[in-house]
């Protein structure tokens, strides 16, 4: 195998796929990047047990020759070292040549590096998925759906299924759900799909979704998604991203979302967020994160928190509307701030069914987004 390739394109592809290479591989091949070189271009692949990423570099981009191939072939090179060294190579072009026993020479300018390569036949084969049903969604919308739900996923491996984001498709409506049993976030979007196509209980690791979100362009360029029994494939540009589906059954969360409220508030998102942020500073020192919200007779609400060592923070906020029963409630201020940070709407709705019932938060102009937080039982 021998080729000359533009350093920038090579570096970009390596940075993309290296995210799938195992940092502590059980076998050395899983810590590598596989290079498949053909006259039409170069394909880079990395894989661990959870995700696989493949990036393709065509020989020509417009009128420019990016890859010049003397001898096609394949090799696997250690991802961590190769990713670091390519970034630091001095010239705009890189020559890669593989000799006997996969000994690999990397030349750029006056730099000559010798690397030990591995047998590409030992590299895991990517799954083959039936692509009869394809979902298409703009990349920026997919990233938004991830951003508005991922923080509610559990970080505890004691319940692995809750460390993922649940995907639910019915016709052209795609829904994400994430919960750690203390809070819940949902986001729904209309996607391009067969109206008769549907699935449920497809759960993808939140860490995997975060990695995917970094790779997807922040534009309306469509991402194609193929869902199989135990794998999901994402296609965007020259990039393929495979993710394993988590084993297990995701709990039914639909019944915990109230449909009728005893108390309803509409208020300015930034005013509430700023007030809770200030109260959070005090509650954080107490290591409880507990903040209280009380409705007042004058049509305002009071936000407060206290610390036995530092004192107390109290603040009153105007509300656009307040309907229903008086309310005194306590909640985790960090959970509330996490939800408020992803709400882009100027105003938000908060619904309560009682001091120990779930708190519902949603943007007033975005019925497709919802957050739920369980309150605290307090003595004060």
Short mmCIF file of C-alpha atoms in Angstrom, two decimals:
data_model
loop_
_atom_site.label_atom_id
_atom_site.label_comp_id
_atom_site.label_asym_id
_atom_site.label_seq_id
_atom_site.Cartn_x
_atom_site.Cartn_y
_atom_site.Cartn_z
CA UNK A 1 0.00 0.00 0.00
CA UNK A 2 1.32 3.44 -0.93
CA UNK A 3 -0.39 6.78 -1.26
CA UNK A 4 -0.01 10.54 -0.92
CA UNK A 5 -2.83 12.40 0.82
CA UNK A 6 -3.60 16.00 1.80
CA UNK A 7 -2.79 16.49 5.48
CA UNK A 8 -5.89 18.59 6.32
CA UNK A 9 -8.37 16.08 4.94
CA UNK A 10 -6.49 13.19 6.55
CA UNK A 11 -6.38 14.95 9.91
CA UNK A 12 -10.09 15.79 9.84
CA UNK A 13 -11.05 12.19 9.05
CA UNK A 14 -8.74 10.81 11.74
CA UNK A 15 -10.16 13.17 14.39
CA UNK A 16 -13.67 12.01 13.49
CA UNK A 17 -13.09 8.26 13.60
CA UNK A 18 -10.57 8.23 16.47
CA UNK A 19 -13.45 8.94 18.87
CA UNK A 20 -14.57 5.32 18.34
CA UNK A 21 -11.16 3.76 18.99
CA UNK A 22 -10.92 2.18 22.43
CA UNK A 23 -8.59 4.00 24.82
CA UNK A 24 -8.05 0.79 26.83
CA UNK A 25 -8.54 -1.96 24.26
CA UNK A 26 -8.98 -5.54 25.39
CA UNK A 27 -7.12 -6.45 22.20
CA UNK A 28 -4.72 -4.06 20.39
CA UNK A 29 -6.72 -3.99 17.14
CA UNK A 30 -9.59 -2.13 18.89
CA UNK A 31 -7.23 0.73 19.68
CA UNK A 32 -6.47 1.26 16.00
CA UNK A 33 -7.77 2.96 12.89
CA UNK A 34 -8.21 0.80 9.82
CA UNK A 35 -7.13 2.32 6.47
CA UNK A 36 -8.66 0.92 3.31
CA UNK A 37 -7.01 2.51 0.28
CA UNK A 38 -8.48 2.26 -3.22
CA UNK A 39 -7.93 4.37 -6.33
CA UNK A 40 -11.23 6.20 -5.77
CA UNK A 41 -10.37 7.21 -2.20
CA UNK A 42 -9.48 6.27 1.37
CA UNK A 43 -11.84 4.85 4.01
CA UNK A 44 -10.92 5.18 7.71
CA UNK A 45 -12.71 3.07 10.33
CA UNK A 46 -12.48 2.79 14.11
CA UNK A 47 -14.60 0.66 16.43
CA UNK A 48 -15.03 -0.42 20.01
CA UNK A 49 -17.82 -2.56 21.45
CA UNK A 50 -20.34 0.30 21.49
CA UNK A 51 -19.74 2.54 18.47
CA UNK A 52 -18.09 2.36 15.07
CA UNK A 53 -17.23 5.41 12.96
CA UNK A 54 -16.23 5.38 9.30
CA UNK A 55 -15.06 8.37 7.26
CA UNK A 56 -14.44 8.42 3.52
CA UNK A 57 -11.99 10.72 1.74
CA UNK A 58 -12.60 10.80 -2.04
CA UNK A 59 -9.57 11.05 -4.33
CA UNK A 60 -10.87 14.29 -5.81
CA UNK A 61 -12.81 17.18 -4.31
CA UNK A 62 -13.94 19.49 -7.09
CA UNK A 63 -10.92 20.21 -9.28
CA UNK A 64 -8.48 19.32 -6.52
CA UNK A 65 -6.69 15.97 -6.15
CA UNK A 66 -6.76 15.01 -2.46
CA UNK A 67 -5.48 11.43 -2.65
CA UNK A 68 -2.99 9.98 -5.10
CA UNK A 69 -2.74 6.17 -4.87
CA UNK A 70 0.26 4.19 -6.11
CA UNK A 71 -0.73 0.86 -4.53
CA UNK A 72 -4.11 0.06 -2.95
CA UNK A 73 -4.17 -1.86 0.31
CA UNK A 74 -5.13 -1.89 3.98
CA UNK A 75 -3.49 -1.51 7.39
CA UNK A 76 -4.47 -0.77 10.99
CA UNK A 77 -2.49 1.91 12.85
CA UNK A 78 -2.60 2.85 16.55
CA UNK A 79 -5.23 5.60 16.76
CA UNK A 80 -3.90 7.69 19.63
CA UNK A 81 -0.35 8.10 18.32
CA UNK A 82 -1.35 8.46 14.69
CA UNK A 83 -3.97 11.13 15.49
CA UNK A 84 -1.42 13.16 17.44
CA UNK A 85 1.42 12.85 14.93
CA UNK A 86 -0.60 13.76 11.83
CA UNK A 87 -1.62 17.09 13.43
CA UNK A 88 2.07 17.92 13.91
CA UNK A 89 3.42 16.92 10.51
CA UNK A 90 5.24 19.83 8.79
CA UNK A 91 4.07 19.67 5.14
CA UNK A 92 0.67 19.93 3.44
CA UNK A 93 0.92 16.40 2.02
CA UNK A 94 1.55 13.07 3.76
CA UNK A 95 3.00 9.98 2.11
CA UNK A 96 2.07 6.64 3.69
CA UNK A 97 3.69 3.39 2.60
CA UNK A 98 3.10 -0.07 4.07
CA UNK A 99 5.79 -2.72 3.69
CA UNK A 100 6.28 -6.27 4.93
CA UNK A 101 4.51 -7.31 8.13
CA UNK A 102 2.57 -4.04 7.97
CA UNK A 103 5.58 -1.91 8.85
CA UNK A 104 4.38 1.59 7.92
CA UNK A 105 6.38 4.65 6.84
CA UNK A 106 4.86 8.11 7.23
CA UNK A 107 6.68 10.92 5.47
CA UNK A 108 5.91 14.62 5.41
CA UNK A 109 8.50 17.24 4.47
CA UNK A 110 11.73 16.18 6.15
CA UNK A 111 9.93 14.05 8.75
CA UNK A 112 10.06 10.25 8.45
CA UNK A 113 8.16 8.14 10.99
CA UNK A 114 8.13 4.36 11.21
CA UNK A 115 5.04 2.77 12.78
CA UNK A 116 4.16 -0.83 13.55
CA UNK A 117 0.96 -1.67 11.70
CA UNK A 118 -1.54 -4.43 12.41
CA UNK A 119 -3.25 -6.97 10.18
CA UNK A 120 -6.50 -5.42 8.85
CA UNK A 121 -8.06 -8.90 8.56
CA UNK A 122 -8.28 -8.96 12.36
CA UNK A 123 -10.30 -5.75 12.48
CA UNK A 124 -13.99 -6.20 13.40
CA UNK A 125 -16.41 -6.20 10.47
CA UNK A 126 -18.99 -3.41 10.54
CA UNK A 127 -22.62 -4.52 10.87
CA UNK A 128 -24.71 -4.76 7.72
CA UNK A 129 -28.11 -3.14 8.25
CA UNK A 130 -31.28 -3.45 6.22
CA UNK A 131 -31.83 0.06 4.85
CA UNK A 132 -35.43 -0.38 3.71
CA UNK A 133 -36.66 2.22 6.19
CA UNK A 134 -34.70 5.48 6.50
CA UNK A 135 -35.43 8.45 8.77
CA UNK A 136 -34.16 11.85 7.66
CA UNK A 137 -33.73 14.76 10.06
CA UNK A 138 -31.83 18.07 9.72
CA UNK A 139 -28.53 17.92 11.58
CA UNK A 140 -29.19 21.04 13.65
CA UNK A 141 -32.58 19.68 14.75
CA UNK A 142 -31.03 16.36 15.81
CA UNK A 143 -28.41 18.25 17.85
CA UNK A 144 -31.17 20.33 19.47
CA UNK A 145 -33.13 17.22 20.43
CA UNK A 146 -30.03 15.74 22.06
CA UNK A 147 -29.17 18.99 23.86
CA UNK A 148 -32.69 19.33 25.28
CA UNK A 149 -32.82 15.80 26.74
CA UNK A 150 -29.33 14.43 27.42
CA UNK A 151 -28.80 16.11 30.80
CA UNK A 152 -31.72 14.15 32.29
CA UNK A 153 -30.18 10.76 31.49
CA UNK A 154 -28.80 8.82 34.44
CA UNK A 155 -25.06 8.62 35.06
CA UNK A 156 -25.38 5.53 37.28
CA UNK A 157 -24.41 2.19 35.76
CA UNK A 158 -26.65 0.46 38.33
CA UNK A 159 -29.52 1.03 35.88
CA UNK A 160 -27.78 0.91 32.47
CA UNK A 161 -30.98 1.41 30.44
CA UNK A 162 -31.49 4.84 32.06
CA UNK A 163 -28.03 6.00 30.95
CA UNK A 164 -29.47 6.21 27.44
CA UNK A 165 -31.97 8.29 25.51
CA UNK A 166 -35.15 6.50 24.48
CA UNK A 167 -36.16 6.84 20.81
CA UNK A 168 -39.80 6.45 19.87
CA UNK A 169 -41.08 6.81 16.31
CA UNK A 170 -44.69 6.80 15.17
CA UNK A 171 -45.14 7.78 11.54
CA UNK A 172 -43.28 11.05 11.06
CA UNK A 173 -43.09 11.94 14.77
CA UNK A 174 -39.80 11.16 16.52
CA UNK A 175 -39.66 11.48 20.29
CA UNK A 176 -36.66 11.45 22.66
CA UNK A 177 -37.08 10.67 26.38
CA UNK A 178 -34.42 10.77 29.10
CA UNK A 179 -34.82 10.26 32.85
CA UNK A 180 -32.74 9.44 35.93
CA UNK A 181 -35.87 8.81 38.07
CA UNK A 182 -35.57 12.29 39.65
CA UNK A 183 -36.21 14.31 36.50
CA UNK A 184 -37.34 13.73 32.94
CA UNK A 185 -36.98 15.52 29.61
CA UNK A 186 -38.82 14.87 26.36
CA UNK A 187 -38.45 16.40 22.91
CA UNK A 188 -40.59 15.65 19.85
CA UNK A 189 -39.91 16.58 16.21
CA UNK A 190 -41.42 15.91 12.81
CA UNK A 191 -39.02 13.94 10.60
CA UNK A 192 -39.04 12.56 7.09
CA UNK A 193 -40.07 8.90 7.35
CA UNK A 194 -42.56 6.37 6.04
CA UNK A 195 -45.92 7.25 7.71
CA UNK A 196 -46.48 3.55 8.50
CA UNK A 197 -43.04 3.10 10.06
CA UNK A 198 -42.85 2.91 13.84
CA UNK A 199 -40.65 1.60 16.63
CA UNK A 200 -40.26 1.95 20.39
CA UNK A 201 -37.76 0.96 23.09
CA UNK A 202 -34.74 1.93 20.99
CA UNK A 203 -32.32 3.26 23.63
CA UNK A 204 -28.94 4.77 22.73
CA UNK A 205 -26.28 5.61 25.30
CA UNK A 206 -26.23 9.31 26.18
CA UNK A 207 -22.43 9.30 25.85
CA UNK A 208 -22.78 7.94 22.34
CA UNK A 209 -25.39 10.59 21.52
CA UNK A 210 -23.08 13.31 22.83
CA UNK A 211 -20.28 12.03 20.58
CA UNK A 212 -22.60 11.90 17.59
CA UNK A 213 -23.81 15.43 18.29
CA UNK A 214 -20.24 16.73 18.08
CA UNK A 215 -19.76 15.13 14.65
CA UNK A 216 -23.05 16.22 13.07
CA UNK A 217 -22.78 19.56 11.21
CA UNK A 218 -24.70 22.43 12.79
CA UNK A 219 -26.77 22.99 9.67
CA UNK A 220 -29.98 21.80 8.02
CA UNK A 221 -28.03 19.18 6.06
CA UNK A 222 -30.05 15.98 6.57
CA UNK A 223 -28.81 13.09 8.67
CA UNK A 224 -30.05 9.70 7.49
CA UNK A 225 -30.86 7.20 10.24
CA UNK A 226 -31.32 3.43 9.91
CA UNK A 227 -32.65 1.53 12.94
CA UNK A 228 -32.10 -2.22 13.31
CA UNK A 229 -32.66 -4.67 16.17
CA UNK A 230 -29.41 -3.95 17.99
CA UNK A 231 -27.72 -1.22 15.92
CA UNK A 232 -28.51 2.28 14.68
CA UNK A 233 -26.65 3.81 11.72
CA UNK A 234 -26.30 7.56 11.17
CA UNK A 235 -25.15 8.90 7.80
CA UNK A 236 -24.03 12.47 7.26
CA UNK A 237 -21.84 13.60 4.38
CA UNK A 238 -18.95 11.11 4.05
CA UNK A 239 -19.38 9.91 7.62
CA UNK A 240 -21.01 6.71 8.91
CA UNK A 241 -21.68 6.39 12.65
CA UNK A 242 -22.87 3.03 14.06
CA UNK A 243 -24.20 2.77 17.61
CA UNK A 244 -25.17 -0.27 19.63
CA UNK A 245 -28.68 -0.21 21.13
CA UNK A 246 -28.74 -0.69 24.91
CA UNK A 247 -30.22 -3.95 26.18
CA UNK A 248 -33.29 -3.87 28.38
CA UNK A 249 -36.75 -2.32 28.51
CA UNK A 250 -37.09 1.39 29.15
CA UNK A 251 -39.71 2.20 31.83
CA UNK A 252 -43.06 3.66 30.72
CA UNK A 253 -42.86 7.31 31.78
CA UNK A 254 -46.04 8.52 30.10
CA UNK A 255 -48.22 7.98 33.18
CA UNK A 256 -46.19 10.26 35.46
CA UNK A 257 -46.81 13.38 33.37
CA UNK A 258 -49.89 15.20 34.74
CA UNK A 259 -52.57 16.36 32.32
CA UNK A 260 -54.36 18.72 34.76
CA UNK A 261 -52.73 21.18 37.18
CA UNK A 262 -53.84 22.72 40.48
CA UNK A 263 -51.49 25.68 40.05
CA UNK A 264 -50.25 27.20 36.80
CA UNK A 265 -47.57 29.86 36.28
CA UNK A 266 -46.38 31.70 33.19
CA UNK A 267 -43.26 33.80 33.69
CA UNK A 268 -40.12 35.18 32.06
CA UNK A 269 -37.54 32.43 31.51
CA UNK A 270 -34.48 34.61 32.16
CA UNK A 271 -35.92 36.21 35.32
CA UNK A 272 -36.63 32.79 36.84
CA UNK A 273 -33.29 31.36 35.72
CA UNK A 274 -31.31 34.28 37.15
CA UNK A 275 -33.18 34.16 40.48
CA UNK A 276 -32.70 30.40 40.88
CA UNK A 277 -29.04 30.75 39.86
CA UNK A 278 -28.49 33.22 42.71
CA UNK A 279 -30.36 31.00 45.18
CA UNK A 280 -28.35 28.02 43.95
CA UNK A 281 -25.12 29.63 45.18
CA UNK A 282 -26.42 29.48 48.76
CA UNK A 283 -28.02 26.03 48.45
CA UNK A 284 -24.81 24.66 46.95
CA UNK A 285 -22.86 25.71 50.04
CA UNK A 286 -25.36 23.75 52.14
CA UNK A 287 -24.68 20.78 49.79
CA UNK A 288 -28.42 20.22 49.36
CA UNK A 289 -29.17 22.30 46.23
CA UNK A 290 -32.66 22.84 47.70
CA UNK A 291 -34.46 26.01 46.61
CA UNK A 292 -38.02 26.93 47.63
CA UNK A 293 -40.74 28.52 45.51
CA UNK A 294 -43.79 30.12 47.14
CA UNK A 295 -46.74 31.85 45.49
CA UNK A 296 -47.63 35.18 47.15
CA UNK A 297 -50.95 36.96 47.60
CA UNK A 298 -49.72 39.93 45.53
CA UNK A 299 -49.51 37.79 42.37
CA UNK A 300 -45.74 37.32 42.59
CA UNK A 301 -43.61 34.32 43.51
CA UNK A 302 -40.78 34.12 46.03
CA UNK A 303 -37.58 32.17 45.42
CA UNK A 304 -35.42 31.42 48.47
CA UNK A 305 -32.62 29.24 49.79
CA UNK A 306 -30.65 29.11 53.01
CA UNK A 307 -27.41 27.90 54.52
CA UNK A 308 -26.84 27.29 58.22
CA UNK A 309 -23.34 28.77 57.87
CA UNK A 310 -23.91 31.65 55.44
CA UNK A 311 -27.48 32.90 55.75
CA UNK A 312 -30.43 33.18 53.39
CA UNK A 313 -31.31 34.42 49.88
CA UNK A 314 -34.84 35.66 49.16
CA UNK A 315 -36.11 37.17 45.91
CA UNK A 316 -39.52 38.04 44.51
CA UNK A 317 -40.36 37.74 40.80
CA UNK A 318 -43.22 39.14 38.74
CA UNK A 319 -45.24 36.54 36.83
CA UNK A 320 -47.21 36.98 33.62
CA UNK A 321 -50.04 34.85 35.00
CA UNK A 322 -50.74 32.82 38.13
CA UNK A 323 -53.82 30.62 38.33
CA UNK A 324 -55.01 28.06 40.84
CA UNK A 325 -54.23 27.15 44.43
CA UNK A 326 -51.49 28.77 46.60
CA UNK A 327 -48.29 26.74 46.49
CA UNK A 328 -45.18 26.14 48.57
CA UNK A 329 -42.70 23.76 46.96
CA UNK A 330 -39.00 22.78 47.22
CA UNK A 331 -36.83 21.35 44.44
CA UNK A 332 -33.28 20.63 43.33
CA UNK A 333 -32.05 23.94 41.94
CA UNK A 334 -29.41 22.33 39.72
CA UNK A 335 -32.03 20.16 38.04
CA UNK A 336 -34.21 23.22 37.46
CA UNK A 337 -31.28 25.24 36.04
CA UNK A 338 -30.33 22.40 33.69
CA UNK A 339 -33.84 22.51 32.23
CA UNK A 340 -34.02 26.31 32.05
CA UNK A 341 -30.68 26.52 30.19
CA UNK A 342 -32.06 24.62 27.19
CA UNK A 343 -35.33 26.57 26.95
CA UNK A 344 -34.96 29.18 24.21
CA UNK A 345 -38.45 30.62 24.66
CA UNK A 346 -38.80 34.05 26.30
CA UNK A 347 -41.59 32.74 28.52
CA UNK A 348 -42.22 29.37 30.11
CA UNK A 349 -45.12 27.51 31.67
CA UNK A 350 -44.79 25.73 35.03
CA UNK A 351 -47.56 23.42 36.20
CA UNK A 352 -48.02 21.93 39.66
CA UNK A 353 -50.49 19.35 40.95
CA UNK A 354 -49.34 19.63 44.57
CA UNK A 355 -46.27 20.09 46.80
CA UNK A 356 -45.16 16.46 46.38
CA UNK A 357 -46.23 15.94 42.76
CA UNK A 358 -44.03 16.35 39.66
CA UNK A 359 -43.19 19.89 38.52
CA UNK A 360 -43.78 20.36 34.78
CA UNK A 361 -41.80 22.96 32.81
CA UNK A 362 -42.23 23.73 29.14
CA UNK A 363 -41.69 26.69 26.79
CA UNK A 364 -44.93 28.57 26.11
CA UNK A 365 -44.25 28.57 22.35
CA UNK A 366 -42.87 25.01 22.06
CA UNK A 367 -45.39 22.28 22.96
CA UNK A 368 -42.95 19.70 21.61
CA UNK A 369 -40.58 20.17 24.58
CA UNK A 370 -41.23 19.21 28.23
CA UNK A 371 -39.22 18.82 31.44
CA UNK A 372 -40.30 17.21 34.70
CA UNK A 373 -38.67 17.52 38.13
CA UNK A 374 -39.66 15.68 41.29
CA UNK A 375 -39.93 17.99 44.32
CA UNK A 376 -38.33 17.58 47.73
CA UNK A 377 -40.18 16.97 50.97
CA UNK A 378 -38.92 19.57 53.46
CA UNK A 379 -39.77 20.51 57.02
CA UNK A 380 -39.40 24.26 56.50
#
